[in-house]
Amino acid sequence: VAGGIYWRYESQIRKILNKKNLMFQTIAFVLVVVLFHDKMELITSLNRINLLGYVVTLWATILLIEFCRMIPENKVLSYIGHNTMGYYFLSGGIPNIIAVFFMHIFQFTHWGIMLLIWILSLLVATIIIKIINRLAPWFFDFRVLNRKKIA
């Protein structure tokens, strides 16, 4: 729902959030989260909806999108963005398998080991996605099937 709302009103939101206003919005967001963190429950019951939590989540999503738009485009981020579904599908299993392997070897956790696990997970996922894209390009993008029918 939040993505649909953003998509519908994207041009108006972009006009409101220029760089100066984006900094103000970010500071205001941090203040709201710090001051009202106890009011923002992630779990909602069947009888009531946590409206403040929903609004803050929508606000955070909009701010994150606007900050990501400020990042200059590069090949690595473009490739990851184009293959988002592949990374999403592989983001649970691969890091867990690598983490279990490293925990048996090192027997302790350290931020450097966690960074190494993250980098190896990204590398293994990229290799698997490249193989899948070569052997079955329709796996993550069904539009490829339509392009082949048209051509």
PDB file of C-alpha atoms in Angstrom:
ATOM      1  CA  VAL A   1       0.000   0.000   0.000  1.00  0.00           C
ATOM      2  CA  ALA A   2       2.771   2.427   0.936  1.00  0.00           C
ATOM      3  CA  GLY A   3       4.504   1.850  -2.398  1.00  0.00           C
ATOM      4  CA  GLY A   4       1.264   2.470  -4.264  1.00  0.00           C
ATOM      5  CA  ILE A   5       0.675   5.709  -2.376  1.00  0.00           C
ATOM      6  CA  TYR A   6       4.200   6.867  -3.134  1.00  0.00           C
ATOM      7  CA  TRP A   7       3.902   5.909  -6.792  1.00  0.00           C
ATOM      8  CA  ARG A   8       0.594   7.788  -7.123  1.00  0.00           C
ATOM      9  CA  TYR A   9       1.888  11.011  -5.535  1.00  0.00           C
ATOM     10  CA  GLU A  10       5.567  10.764  -6.500  1.00  0.00           C
ATOM     11  CA  SER A  11       5.749  14.030  -8.432  1.00  0.00           C
ATOM     12  CA  GLN A  12       4.132  16.019  -5.597  1.00  0.00           C
ATOM     13  CA  ILE A  13       6.385  14.383  -2.992  1.00  0.00           C
ATOM     14  CA  ARG A  14       9.498  15.121  -5.069  1.00  0.00           C
ATOM     15  CA  LYS A  15       8.502  18.819  -5.303  1.00  0.00           C
ATOM     16  CA  ILE A  16       8.126  19.032  -1.519  1.00  0.00           C
ATOM     17  CA  LEU A  17      11.338  17.164  -0.680  1.00  0.00           C
ATOM     18  CA  ASN A  18      14.150  19.244  -2.112  1.00  0.00           C
ATOM     19  CA  LYS A  19      17.616  18.820  -0.545  1.00  0.00           C
ATOM     20  CA  LYS A  20      17.123  21.474   2.153  1.00  0.00           C
ATOM     21  CA  ASN A  21      13.692  20.175   3.093  1.00  0.00           C
ATOM     22  CA  LEU A  22      14.972  16.587   3.021  1.00  0.00           C
ATOM     23  CA  MET A  23      17.466  17.384   5.815  1.00  0.00           C
ATOM     24  CA  PHE A  24      14.718  19.020   7.869  1.00  0.00           C
ATOM     25  CA  GLN A  25      12.432  16.028   7.260  1.00  0.00           C
ATOM     26  CA  THR A  26      15.185  13.614   8.303  1.00  0.00           C
ATOM     27  CA  ILE A  27      15.846  15.502  11.553  1.00  0.00           C
ATOM     28  CA  ALA A  28      12.103  15.676  12.269  1.00  0.00           C
ATOM     29  CA  PHE A  29      11.766  11.952  11.535  1.00  0.00           C
ATOM     30  CA  VAL A  30      14.590  11.058  13.948  1.00  0.00           C
ATOM     31  CA  LEU A  31      13.030  13.252  16.640  1.00  0.00           C
ATOM     32  CA  VAL A  32       9.618  11.622  16.214  1.00  0.00           C
ATOM     33  CA  VAL A  33      11.121   8.128  16.385  1.00  0.00           C
ATOM     34  CA  VAL A  34      13.191   8.981  19.468  1.00  0.00           C
ATOM     35  CA  LEU A  35      10.368  10.763  21.296  1.00  0.00           C
ATOM     36  CA  PHE A  36       7.554   8.361  20.420  1.00  0.00           C
ATOM     37  CA  HIS A  37       9.361   5.032  20.024  1.00  0.00           C
ATOM     38  CA  ASP A  38       7.147   3.407  22.655  1.00  0.00           C
ATOM     39  CA  LYS A  39       3.982   4.308  20.697  1.00  0.00           C
ATOM     40  CA  MET A  40       5.115   2.646  17.461  1.00  0.00           C
ATOM     41  CA  GLU A  41       4.260  -1.009  17.771  1.00  0.00           C
ATOM     42  CA  LEU A  42       4.949  -3.303  14.862  1.00  0.00           C
ATOM     43  CA  ILE A  43       2.277  -5.782  15.887  1.00  0.00           C
ATOM     44  CA  THR A  44      -1.341  -4.694  15.458  1.00  0.00           C
ATOM     45  CA  SER A  45      -4.371  -6.411  16.867  1.00  0.00           C
ATOM     46  CA  LEU A  46      -7.481  -7.210  14.872  1.00  0.00           C
ATOM     47  CA  ASN A  47      -9.449  -4.421  16.545  1.00  0.00           C
ATOM     48  CA  ARG A  48      -7.103  -1.467  16.101  1.00  0.00           C
ATOM     49  CA  ILE A  49      -4.548  -0.216  13.639  1.00  0.00           C
ATOM     50  CA  ASN A  50      -1.399   1.539  14.790  1.00  0.00           C
ATOM     51  CA  LEU A  51      -1.832   4.668  12.687  1.00  0.00           C
ATOM     52  CA  LEU A  52       1.293   6.419  14.042  1.00  0.00           C
ATOM     53  CA  GLY A  53       3.423   3.370  13.233  1.00  0.00           C
ATOM     54  CA  TYR A  54       1.996   3.240   9.714  1.00  0.00           C
ATOM     55  CA  VAL A  55       2.583   6.958   9.087  1.00  0.00           C
ATOM     56  CA  VAL A  56       6.149   6.762  10.414  1.00  0.00           C
ATOM     57  CA  THR A  57       6.838   3.695   8.248  1.00  0.00           C
ATOM     58  CA  LEU A  58       5.499   5.501   5.170  1.00  0.00           C
ATOM     59  CA  TRP A  59       7.584   8.577   6.071  1.00  0.00           C
ATOM     60  CA  ALA A  60      10.721   6.430   6.491  1.00  0.00           C
ATOM     61  CA  THR A  61      10.077   4.758   3.134  1.00  0.00           C
ATOM     62  CA  ILE A  62       9.749   8.104   1.367  1.00  0.00           C
ATOM     63  CA  LEU A  63      12.920   9.442   2.986  1.00  0.00           C
ATOM     64  CA  LEU A  64      14.847   6.288   2.081  1.00  0.00           C
ATOM     65  CA  ILE A  65      13.700   6.487  -1.537  1.00  0.00           C
ATOM     66  CA  GLU A  66      14.732  10.135  -1.754  1.00  0.00           C
ATOM     67  CA  PHE A  67      18.170   9.427  -0.227  1.00  0.00           C
ATOM     68  CA  CYS A  68      18.665   6.550  -2.676  1.00  0.00           C
ATOM     69  CA  ARG A  69      17.850   8.904  -5.559  1.00  0.00           C
ATOM     70  CA  MET A  70      20.778  11.070  -4.445  1.00  0.00           C
ATOM     71  CA  ILE A  71      23.279   8.209  -4.916  1.00  0.00           C
ATOM     72  CA  PRO A  72      25.063   8.509  -8.256  1.00  0.00           C
ATOM     73  CA  GLU A  73      24.304   5.657 -10.644  1.00  0.00           C
ATOM     74  CA  ASN A  74      26.948   2.949 -11.026  1.00  0.00           C
ATOM     75  CA  LYS A  75      27.132  -0.485 -12.653  1.00  0.00           C
ATOM     76  CA  VAL A  76      27.093  -2.533  -9.434  1.00  0.00           C
ATOM     77  CA  LEU A  77      23.986  -0.872  -8.001  1.00  0.00           C
ATOM     78  CA  SER A  78      22.273  -0.993 -11.398  1.00  0.00           C
ATOM     79  CA  TYR A  79      22.964  -4.742 -11.686  1.00  0.00           C
ATOM     80  CA  ILE A  80      21.675  -5.395  -8.152  1.00  0.00           C
ATOM     81  CA  GLY A  81      18.626  -3.247  -8.837  1.00  0.00           C
ATOM     82  CA  HIS A  82      17.889  -5.089 -12.080  1.00  0.00           C
ATOM     83  CA  ASN A  83      18.172  -8.472 -10.300  1.00  0.00           C
ATOM     84  CA  THR A  84      16.465  -7.496  -7.047  1.00  0.00           C
ATOM     85  CA  MET A  85      14.184 -10.542  -6.988  1.00  0.00           C
ATOM     86  CA  GLY A  86      17.144 -12.880  -7.266  1.00  0.00           C
ATOM     87  CA  TYR A  87      18.962 -11.240  -4.381  1.00  0.00           C
ATOM     88  CA  TYR A  88      15.730 -11.224  -2.378  1.00  0.00           C
ATOM     89  CA  PHE A  89      15.200 -14.962  -2.907  1.00  0.00           C
ATOM     90  CA  LEU A  90      18.804 -15.768  -2.007  1.00  0.00           C
ATOM     91  CA  SER A  91      19.145 -13.354   0.924  1.00  0.00           C
ATOM     92  CA  GLY A  92      18.001 -15.819   3.572  1.00  0.00           C
ATOM     93  CA  GLY A  93      19.702 -19.105   2.842  1.00  0.00           C
ATOM     94  CA  ILE A  94      23.118 -18.116   1.561  1.00  0.00           C
ATOM     95  CA  PRO A  95      24.096 -15.843   4.492  1.00  0.00           C
ATOM     96  CA  ASN A  96      22.887 -18.487   6.959  1.00  0.00           C
ATOM     97  CA  ILE A  97      24.903 -21.256   5.331  1.00  0.00           C
ATOM     98  CA  ILE A  98      28.050 -19.120   5.186  1.00  0.00           C
ATOM     99  CA  ALA A  99      27.523 -17.913   8.788  1.00  0.00           C
ATOM    100  CA  VAL A 100      27.159 -21.486  10.094  1.00  0.00           C
ATOM    101  CA  PHE A 101      30.330 -22.478   8.231  1.00  0.00           C
ATOM    102  CA  PHE A 102      32.273 -19.514   9.684  1.00  0.00           C
ATOM    103  CA  MET A 103      30.957 -20.107  13.212  1.00  0.00           C
ATOM    104  CA  HIS A 104      32.373 -23.645  13.101  1.00  0.00           C
ATOM    105  CA  ILE A 105      35.758 -22.311  12.024  1.00  0.00           C
ATOM    106  CA  PHE A 106      36.122 -19.203  14.209  1.00  0.00           C
ATOM    107  CA  GLN A 107      33.899 -19.983  17.234  1.00  0.00           C
ATOM    108  CA  PHE A 108      33.299 -16.273  17.893  1.00  0.00           C
ATOM    109  CA  THR A 109      31.710 -13.273  16.225  1.00  0.00           C
ATOM    110  CA  HIS A 110      33.467 -10.101  15.221  1.00  0.00           C
ATOM    111  CA  TRP A 111      32.369  -7.241  12.996  1.00  0.00           C
ATOM    112  CA  GLY A 112      35.107  -8.129  10.504  1.00  0.00           C
ATOM    113  CA  ILE A 113      33.822 -11.698  10.214  1.00  0.00           C
ATOM    114  CA  MET A 114      30.270 -10.403   9.787  1.00  0.00           C
ATOM    115  CA  LEU A 115      31.464  -8.079   7.007  1.00  0.00           C
ATOM    116  CA  LEU A 116      33.265 -10.996   5.343  1.00  0.00           C
ATOM    117  CA  ILE A 117      30.084 -13.112   5.563  1.00  0.00           C
ATOM    118  CA  TRP A 118      28.093 -10.269   3.975  1.00  0.00           C
ATOM    119  CA  ILE A 119      30.598  -9.841   1.129  1.00  0.00           C
ATOM    120  CA  LEU A 120      30.784 -13.601   0.482  1.00  0.00           C
ATOM    121  CA  SER A 121      26.977 -13.830   0.530  1.00  0.00           C
ATOM    122  CA  LEU A 122      26.731 -11.047  -2.025  1.00  0.00           C
ATOM    123  CA  LEU A 123      29.401 -12.700  -4.181  1.00  0.00           C
ATOM    124  CA  VAL A 124      27.784 -16.165  -4.049  1.00  0.00           C
ATOM    125  CA  ALA A 125      24.334 -14.702  -4.760  1.00  0.00           C
ATOM    126  CA  THR A 126      25.745 -12.769  -7.737  1.00  0.00           C
ATOM    127  CA  ILE A 127      27.326 -15.932  -9.165  1.00  0.00           C
ATOM    128  CA  ILE A 128      24.082 -17.902  -8.756  1.00  0.00           C
ATOM    129  CA  ILE A 129      22.043 -15.081 -10.324  1.00  0.00           C
ATOM    130  CA  LYS A 130      24.437 -14.871 -13.297  1.00  0.00           C
ATOM    131  CA  ILE A 131      24.092 -18.633 -13.848  1.00  0.00           C
ATOM    132  CA  ILE A 132      20.291 -18.492 -13.584  1.00  0.00           C
ATOM    133  CA  ASN A 133      20.112 -15.486 -15.927  1.00  0.00           C
ATOM    134  CA  ARG A 134      22.235 -17.332 -18.486  1.00  0.00           C
ATOM    135  CA  LEU A 135      20.374 -20.673 -18.307  1.00  0.00           C
ATOM    136  CA  ALA A 136      16.832 -19.433 -17.610  1.00  0.00           C
ATOM    137  CA  PRO A 137      16.569 -15.679 -18.232  1.00  0.00           C
ATOM    138  CA  TRP A 138      12.803 -15.772 -17.654  1.00  0.00           C
ATOM    139  CA  PHE A 139      13.241 -17.000 -14.053  1.00  0.00           C
ATOM    140  CA  PHE A 140      13.427 -13.513 -12.520  1.00  0.00           C
ATOM    141  CA  ASP A 141      11.814 -11.591 -15.398  1.00  0.00           C
ATOM    142  CA  PHE A 142       8.727 -13.065 -17.083  1.00  0.00           C
ATOM    143  CA  ARG A 143       8.774 -10.249 -19.636  1.00  0.00           C
ATOM    144  CA  VAL A 144      11.575 -12.152 -21.398  1.00  0.00           C
ATOM    145  CA  LEU A 145       9.006 -14.791 -22.441  1.00  0.00           C
ATOM    146  CA  ASN A 146       6.822 -12.138 -24.080  1.00  0.00           C
ATOM    147  CA  ARG A 147       9.829 -10.651 -25.900  1.00  0.00           C
ATOM    148  CA  LYS A 148      10.713 -14.076 -27.340  1.00  0.00           C
ATOM    149  CA  LYS A 149       7.125 -14.597 -28.568  1.00  0.00           C
ATOM    150  CA  ILE A 150       7.148 -11.161 -30.238  1.00  0.00           C
ATOM    151  CA  ALA A 151      10.557 -11.618 -31.891  1.00  0.00           C
TER     152      ALA A 151
END
